[in-house]
């Protein structure tokens, strides 16, 4: 398995570099990241659980590293994480099922 603390450290170092190269991009990302905090329709734990589920579906190790650490700080339990991961697994399988109909359609029309 991966060293998630090292992943966070490595990604953070590169993000500092990217910030120097493209500060407006990083500013925009920071604004997106804090948008939910400003509306506050969902609590922070829920936002982190969603982030972890999306990180799985997008296969983003950096996202997993950062959001797992933040979720832990917020008191998210292993059981809550596992339920969010169950949703991510279902969505991936569901998306494959739906996109299978696209393949059948493309095959029929080829």
Tab-separated table of C-alpha atoms in Angstrom:
chain	number	residue	atom	x	y	z
A	1	UNK	CA	0.000	0.000	0.000
A	2	UNK	CA	0.888	3.607	-0.441
A	3	UNK	CA	2.495	5.977	2.089
A	4	UNK	CA	-0.361	8.487	2.251
A	5	UNK	CA	1.515	10.998	4.422
A	6	UNK	CA	4.312	11.037	1.852
A	7	UNK	CA	1.759	11.403	-0.939
A	8	UNK	CA	0.333	14.505	0.779
A	9	UNK	CA	3.848	15.893	1.240
A	10	UNK	CA	4.846	15.237	-2.383
A	11	UNK	CA	1.636	16.644	-3.852
A	12	UNK	CA	1.830	19.684	-1.573
A	13	UNK	CA	5.353	20.448	-2.769
A	14	UNK	CA	4.256	20.303	-6.387
A	15	UNK	CA	1.206	22.435	-5.649
A	16	UNK	CA	3.490	25.115	-4.232
A	17	UNK	CA	5.429	24.952	-7.497
A	18	UNK	CA	2.230	25.111	-9.552
A	19	UNK	CA	1.046	28.079	-7.492
A	20	UNK	CA	4.195	29.934	-8.511
A	21	UNK	CA	3.599	29.097	-12.153
A	22	UNK	CA	-0.170	29.615	-12.264
A	23	UNK	CA	-1.426	31.477	-9.193
A	24	UNK	CA	-4.843	32.275	-10.678
A	25	UNK	CA	-5.519	28.572	-11.257
A	26	UNK	CA	-4.701	27.819	-7.639
A	27	UNK	CA	-6.801	30.759	-6.475
A	28	UNK	CA	-9.738	29.403	-8.482
A	29	UNK	CA	-9.307	25.934	-7.013
A	30	UNK	CA	-9.207	27.366	-3.489
A	31	UNK	CA	-12.422	29.243	-4.207
A	32	UNK	CA	-14.130	26.073	-5.458
A	33	UNK	CA	-12.909	24.147	-2.451
A	34	UNK	CA	-14.304	26.625	0.034
A	35	UNK	CA	-17.641	27.243	-1.737
A	36	UNK	CA	-19.449	24.597	0.304
A	37	UNK	CA	-18.177	26.068	3.536
A	38	UNK	CA	-19.705	29.404	2.581
A	39	UNK	CA	-23.155	27.996	1.760
A	40	UNK	CA	-22.984	25.491	4.622
A	41	UNK	CA	-25.906	23.379	3.362
A	42	UNK	CA	-23.882	20.257	4.171
A	43	UNK	CA	-21.665	19.817	7.180
A	44	UNK	CA	-17.918	19.382	6.808
A	45	UNK	CA	-18.036	15.636	7.531
A	46	UNK	CA	-20.576	15.070	4.765
A	47	UNK	CA	-18.504	17.106	2.305
A	48	UNK	CA	-15.430	15.010	3.142
A	49	UNK	CA	-17.357	11.754	2.717
A	50	UNK	CA	-18.548	12.934	-0.690
A	51	UNK	CA	-14.987	13.950	-1.540
A	52	UNK	CA	-13.708	10.477	-0.665
A	53	UNK	CA	-16.386	8.772	-2.751
A	54	UNK	CA	-15.629	11.029	-5.714
A	55	UNK	CA	-11.887	10.467	-5.227
A	56	UNK	CA	-12.505	6.742	-5.663
A	57	UNK	CA	-14.607	7.203	-8.789
A	58	UNK	CA	-12.005	9.547	-10.337
A	59	UNK	CA	-9.083	7.405	-9.115
A	60	UNK	CA	-7.271	10.376	-7.553
A	61	UNK	CA	-4.656	9.240	-5.006
A	62	UNK	CA	-3.857	12.824	-4.019
A	63	UNK	CA	-7.541	13.485	-3.320
A	64	UNK	CA	-7.746	10.300	-1.258
A	65	UNK	CA	-4.670	11.285	0.762
A	66	UNK	CA	-5.865	14.799	1.581
A	67	UNK	CA	-9.543	14.047	2.144
A	68	UNK	CA	-8.906	10.926	4.261
A	69	UNK	CA	-6.703	12.983	6.573
A	70	UNK	CA	-9.264	15.789	6.768
A	71	UNK	CA	-12.117	13.336	7.378
A	72	UNK	CA	-10.178	11.753	10.213
A	73	UNK	CA	-9.580	15.192	11.776
A	74	UNK	CA	-13.328	15.831	11.639
A	75	UNK	CA	-14.105	12.580	13.454
A	76	UNK	CA	-15.446	10.615	10.498
A	77	UNK	CA	-15.626	6.940	11.432
A	78	UNK	CA	-14.438	3.932	9.457
A	79	UNK	CA	-18.071	2.850	9.225
A	80	UNK	CA	-19.076	6.187	7.666
A	81	UNK	CA	-16.203	5.961	5.189
A	82	UNK	CA	-17.165	2.400	4.258
A	83	UNK	CA	-20.751	3.481	3.581
A	84	UNK	CA	-19.547	6.339	1.358
A	85	UNK	CA	-17.271	3.885	-0.454
A	86	UNK	CA	-20.256	1.598	-0.985
A	87	UNK	CA	-22.001	4.453	-2.774
A	88	UNK	CA	-18.885	5.050	-4.910
A	89	UNK	CA	-18.717	1.355	-5.828
A	90	UNK	CA	-22.401	1.352	-6.745
A	91	UNK	CA	-22.005	4.464	-8.891
A	92	UNK	CA	-19.043	2.989	-10.761
A	93	UNK	CA	-20.944	-0.209	-11.443
A	94	UNK	CA	-24.056	1.737	-12.385
A	95	UNK	CA	-22.124	3.958	-14.768
A	96	UNK	CA	-20.603	0.897	-16.430
A	97	UNK	CA	-24.072	-0.585	-16.810
A	98	UNK	CA	-25.518	2.589	-18.355
A	99	UNK	CA	-22.538	3.076	-20.669
A	100	UNK	CA	-22.861	-0.536	-21.788
A	101	UNK	CA	-26.089	0.560	-23.500
A	102	UNK	CA	-24.037	3.148	-25.400
A	103	UNK	CA	-21.763	0.373	-26.683
A	104	UNK	CA	-24.755	-1.658	-27.835
A	105	UNK	CA	-26.185	1.419	-29.574
A	106	UNK	CA	-22.858	2.240	-31.252
A	107	UNK	CA	-22.428	-1.382	-32.316
A	108	UNK	CA	-25.933	-1.507	-33.803
A	109	UNK	CA	-25.323	1.717	-35.736
A	110	UNK	CA	-21.874	0.765	-37.054
